C-alpha positions in Angstrom: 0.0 0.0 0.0 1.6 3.3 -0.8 1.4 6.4 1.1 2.1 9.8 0.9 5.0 11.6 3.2 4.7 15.2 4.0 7.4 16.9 3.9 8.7 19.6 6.9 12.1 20.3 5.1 13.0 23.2 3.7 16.1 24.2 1.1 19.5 25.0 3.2 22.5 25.3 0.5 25.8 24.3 1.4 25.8 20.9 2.0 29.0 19.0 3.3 30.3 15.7 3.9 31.3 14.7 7.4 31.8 11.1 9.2 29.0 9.9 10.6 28.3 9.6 15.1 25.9 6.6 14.5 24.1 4.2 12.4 21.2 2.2 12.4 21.2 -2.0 11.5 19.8 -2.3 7.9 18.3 -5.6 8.9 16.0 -3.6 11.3 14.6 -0.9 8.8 12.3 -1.4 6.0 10.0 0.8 3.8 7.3 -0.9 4.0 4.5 1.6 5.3 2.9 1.5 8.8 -0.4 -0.5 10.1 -3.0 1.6 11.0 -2.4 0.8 14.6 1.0 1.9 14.0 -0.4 5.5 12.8 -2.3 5.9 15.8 0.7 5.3 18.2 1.9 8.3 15.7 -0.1 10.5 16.7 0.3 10.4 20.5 3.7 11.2 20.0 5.4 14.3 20.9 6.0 16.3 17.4 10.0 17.7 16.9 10.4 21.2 17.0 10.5 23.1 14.1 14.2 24.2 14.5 15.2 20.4 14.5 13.0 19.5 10.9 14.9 22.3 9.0 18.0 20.3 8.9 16.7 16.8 8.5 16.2 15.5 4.4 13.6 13.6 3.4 14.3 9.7 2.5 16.3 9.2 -0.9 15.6 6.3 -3.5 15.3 3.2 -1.1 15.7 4.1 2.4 13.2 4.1 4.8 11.0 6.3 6.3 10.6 4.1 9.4 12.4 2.3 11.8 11.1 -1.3 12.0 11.9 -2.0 15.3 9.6 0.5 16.7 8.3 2.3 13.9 9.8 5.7 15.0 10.9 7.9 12.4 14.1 8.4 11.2 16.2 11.6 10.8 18.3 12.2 7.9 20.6 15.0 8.2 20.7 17.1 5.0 23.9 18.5 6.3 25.7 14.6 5.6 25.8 13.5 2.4 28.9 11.1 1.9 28.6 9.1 4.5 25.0 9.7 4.7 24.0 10.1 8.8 20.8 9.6 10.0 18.9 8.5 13.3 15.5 7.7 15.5 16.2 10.3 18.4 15.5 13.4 17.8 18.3 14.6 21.4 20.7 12.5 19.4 20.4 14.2 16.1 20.6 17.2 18.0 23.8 16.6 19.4 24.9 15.7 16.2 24.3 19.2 14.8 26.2 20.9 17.7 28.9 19.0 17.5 29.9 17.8 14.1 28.5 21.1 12.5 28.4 23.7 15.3 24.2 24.1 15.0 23.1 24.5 18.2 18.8 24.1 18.4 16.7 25.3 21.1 14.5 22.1 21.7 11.4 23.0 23.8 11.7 21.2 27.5 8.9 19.0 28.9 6.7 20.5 30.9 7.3 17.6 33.5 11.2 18.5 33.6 10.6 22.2 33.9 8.2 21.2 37.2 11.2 18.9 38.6 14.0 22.0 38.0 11.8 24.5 39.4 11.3 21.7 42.7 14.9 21.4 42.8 15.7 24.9 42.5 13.0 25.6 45.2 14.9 23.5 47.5 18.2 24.8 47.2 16.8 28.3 47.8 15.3 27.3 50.9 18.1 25.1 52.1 20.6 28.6 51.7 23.9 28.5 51.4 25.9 25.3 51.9 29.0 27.9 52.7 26.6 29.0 55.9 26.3 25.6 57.0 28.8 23.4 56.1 32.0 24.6 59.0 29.5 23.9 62.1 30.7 22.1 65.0 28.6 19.6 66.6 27.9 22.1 69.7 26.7 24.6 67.2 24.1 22.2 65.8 23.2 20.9 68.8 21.8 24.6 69.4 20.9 25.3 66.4 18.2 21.7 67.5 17.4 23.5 70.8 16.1 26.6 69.4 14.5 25.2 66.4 13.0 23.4 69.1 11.8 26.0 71.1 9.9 28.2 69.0 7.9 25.3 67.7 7.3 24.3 71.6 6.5 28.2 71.9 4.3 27.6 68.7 2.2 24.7 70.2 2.3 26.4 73.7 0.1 29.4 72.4 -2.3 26.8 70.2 -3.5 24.9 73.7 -3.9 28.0 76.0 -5.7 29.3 73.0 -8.0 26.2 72.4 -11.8 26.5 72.1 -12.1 23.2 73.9 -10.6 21.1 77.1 -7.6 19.5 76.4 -7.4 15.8 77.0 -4.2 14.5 78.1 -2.5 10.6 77.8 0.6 9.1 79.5 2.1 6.3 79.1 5.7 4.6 80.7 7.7 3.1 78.3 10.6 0.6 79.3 13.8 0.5 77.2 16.4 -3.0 76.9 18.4 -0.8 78.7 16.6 -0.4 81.6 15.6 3.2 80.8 12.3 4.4 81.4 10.1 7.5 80.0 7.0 8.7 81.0 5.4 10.0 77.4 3.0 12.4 77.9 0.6 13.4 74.6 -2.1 15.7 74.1 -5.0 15.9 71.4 -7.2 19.3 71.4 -8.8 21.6 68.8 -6.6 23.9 66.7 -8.0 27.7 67.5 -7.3 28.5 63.6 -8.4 25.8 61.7 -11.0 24.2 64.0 -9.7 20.8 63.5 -8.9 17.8 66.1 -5.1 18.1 66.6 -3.0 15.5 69.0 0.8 16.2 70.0 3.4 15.0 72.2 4.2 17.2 74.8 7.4 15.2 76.7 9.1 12.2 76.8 10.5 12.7 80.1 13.5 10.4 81.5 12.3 8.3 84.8 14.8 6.5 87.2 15.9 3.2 85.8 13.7 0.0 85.9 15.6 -0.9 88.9 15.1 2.1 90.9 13.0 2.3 93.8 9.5 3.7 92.5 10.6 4.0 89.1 6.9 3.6 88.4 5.4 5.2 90.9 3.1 7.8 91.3 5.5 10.6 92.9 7.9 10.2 90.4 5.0 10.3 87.3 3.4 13.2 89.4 6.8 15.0 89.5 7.0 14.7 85.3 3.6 15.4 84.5 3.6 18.7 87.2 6.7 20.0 84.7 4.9 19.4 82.0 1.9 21.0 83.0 3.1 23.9 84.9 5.6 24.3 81.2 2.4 24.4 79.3 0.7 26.4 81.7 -2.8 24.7 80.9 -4.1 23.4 84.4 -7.3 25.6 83.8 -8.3 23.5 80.2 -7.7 19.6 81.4 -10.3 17.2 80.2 -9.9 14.1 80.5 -6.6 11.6 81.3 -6.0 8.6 79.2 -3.9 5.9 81.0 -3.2 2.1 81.9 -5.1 0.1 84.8 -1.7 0.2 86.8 -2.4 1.5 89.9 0.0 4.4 90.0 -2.2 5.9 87.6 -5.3 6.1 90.1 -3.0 7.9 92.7 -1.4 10.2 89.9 -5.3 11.4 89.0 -5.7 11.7 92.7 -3.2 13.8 93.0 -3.4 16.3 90.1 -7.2 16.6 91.6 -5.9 17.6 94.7 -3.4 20.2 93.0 -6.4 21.8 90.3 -8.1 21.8 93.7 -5.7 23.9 95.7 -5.7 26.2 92.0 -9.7 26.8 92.4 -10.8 23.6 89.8 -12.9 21.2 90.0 -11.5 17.7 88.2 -13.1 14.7 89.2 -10.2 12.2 89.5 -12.9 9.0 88.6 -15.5 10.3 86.2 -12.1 12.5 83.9 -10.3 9.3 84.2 -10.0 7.0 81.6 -8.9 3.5 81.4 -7.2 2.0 78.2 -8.8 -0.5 76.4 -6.2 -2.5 75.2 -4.7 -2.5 78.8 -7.9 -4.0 80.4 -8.4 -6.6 77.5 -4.5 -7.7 78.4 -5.2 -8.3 81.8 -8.4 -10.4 81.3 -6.3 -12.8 78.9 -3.4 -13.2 81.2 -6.4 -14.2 83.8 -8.1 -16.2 82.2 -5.2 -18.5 81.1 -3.3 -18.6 84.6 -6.7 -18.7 86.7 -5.6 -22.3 87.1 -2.6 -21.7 89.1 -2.2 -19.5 92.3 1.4 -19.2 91.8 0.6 -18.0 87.9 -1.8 -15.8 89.1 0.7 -14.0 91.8 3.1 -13.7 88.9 0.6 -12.2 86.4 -0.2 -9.5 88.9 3.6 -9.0 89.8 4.2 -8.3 85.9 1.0 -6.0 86.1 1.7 -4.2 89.4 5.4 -3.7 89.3 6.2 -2.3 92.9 2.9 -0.6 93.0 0.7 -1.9 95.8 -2.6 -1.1 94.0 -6.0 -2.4 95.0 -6.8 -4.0 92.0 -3.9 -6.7 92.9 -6.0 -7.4 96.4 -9.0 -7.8 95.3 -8.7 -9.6 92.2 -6.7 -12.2 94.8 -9.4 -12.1 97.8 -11.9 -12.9 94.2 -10.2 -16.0 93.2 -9.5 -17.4 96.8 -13.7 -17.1 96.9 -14.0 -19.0 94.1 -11.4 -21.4 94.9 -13.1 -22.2 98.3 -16.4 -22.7 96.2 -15.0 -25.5 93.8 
């Protein structure tokens, strides 16, 4: 089937020879024109500018208009004549022209690449100058941490005394291999700006080691979470506190009653004090499958309790010695 090529060259005088950069296998062109498949994948293709088509020749005698490979087109240069040089890639016919014949083309740049320079360059503007940077010691970027800490502490600071609505605090003691503990103590509230639920974590505080005496215990939590507090300034907004069924946590809400007491508040250590979910379905498992032995049982609670003497230890015991005496 024959077809008709339309041709996008124009007349340049002047031709001369030069050697050729690259050539394409004979075995994988041909002549023979395109499917009609092979015209639509045409036309989603992006078109050469038309800097590039005033030096490229249309096809001569036999050669082919296509590659058969892929059925891209192929770019004769007008500018080669003896050997002839031609190619599918129209960056590669470019480079040609710069440097075998000094023709240097303004090819117009994806819009894609443009977006990614324009990131980049965004980046490096807001990174600054690698000079500034690039001589600090490690006690000057240690600061430069604190204070960039700071002012986003001062930033969330502001947000909580501001917010529309009480501010529910969680803690939680977390126990390291190392036998270094931390009280983490979190905070979710309303954003005064954008109205929306926001949570944050307002310390991890350091408590004495695992093996300290009352490294869980409800003076030494108290003593964190007063810091915290009293940092924050935000005794007069405190909803409700999220914790474990340890027992320190029951004294802990006792006290921080006592103290929003002795401020003029009113927080009702049992009815503001919630118990976590996951925490009470843990210790029903662990009871249910050592029920069996009294010696399991002591050792579930001693994992529970830790050093805490707290009444949910007694009186889950005086419980099971009831139903032991029943059968």
């Amino acid at each position: 089937m024959a077809y008709q090529q339309i041709s996008r060259a124009s007349n340049v005088s002047g031709n001369r020879a030069s050697p050729t950069l690259s050539t394409v296998d004979p075995g994988t062109i041909t002549s023979d024109p395109p499917t009609s498949s092979s015209a639509n994948r045409r036309t989603r293709k992006r078109k050469a500018t038309a800097n590039t088509w005033v030096h490229v020749r249309e096809p001569k005698g036999s050669e082919p208009v296509r590659s058969a490979r892929k059925n891209e087109k192929i770019y004769y240069c007008k500018h080669c004549e003896d050997p002839t040089y031609f190619t599918t890639v129209s960056t590669t016919f470019r480079y040609r022209l710069l440097n075998t014949h000094g023709i240097e083309l303004e090819a117009q740049e994806h819009p894609l690449k443009k977006q990614r320079k324009s990131l980049i360059k965004d980046a490096f503007a807001k990174a600054g100058e690698i000079d500034a940077v690039r001589h600090l010691s490690h006690g000057s970027i240690q600061k430069l941490v604190s204070n960039s800490f700071c002012v986003h502490k001062d930033i969330l600071r502001k947000k909580l005394q501001s917010s529309p609505s009480k501010i529910h605090l969680s803690a939680d003691v977390w126990s390291a291999p190392n036998h270094k503990a931390f009280l983490g103590t979190c905070v979710k509230f309303v954003d005064p700006d954008s109205k929306e639920t926001l949570q944050a974590l307002l310390a991890l505080s350091e408590l004495p080691g695992l093996d300290g005496p009352g490294s869980h215990g409800r003076a030494e939590q108290w003593k964190l979470l007063h810091h915290v507090l009293e940092d924050y300034n935000i005794w007069h907004n405190i909803g409700f506190y999220t914790g474990d069924n340890h027992g320190s946590n029951d004294k802990l809400c006792r006290l921080l009653s006592q103290h929003l007491k002795g401020k003029g508040i009113n927080w009702d250590a049992k009815k503001q004090r919630i118990r976590c979910h996951g925490h009470v379905i843990n210790l029903i498992v662990q009871a249910f499958l050592f029920v069996d032995s009294r010696e399991a049982v002591k050792a579930v609670l001693e994992q529970i309790e830790g050093d805490d003497e707290a009444a949910f230890g007694t009186d889950f015991m005086e419980g099971f010695e009831a139903q032991r005496a029943l059968g």
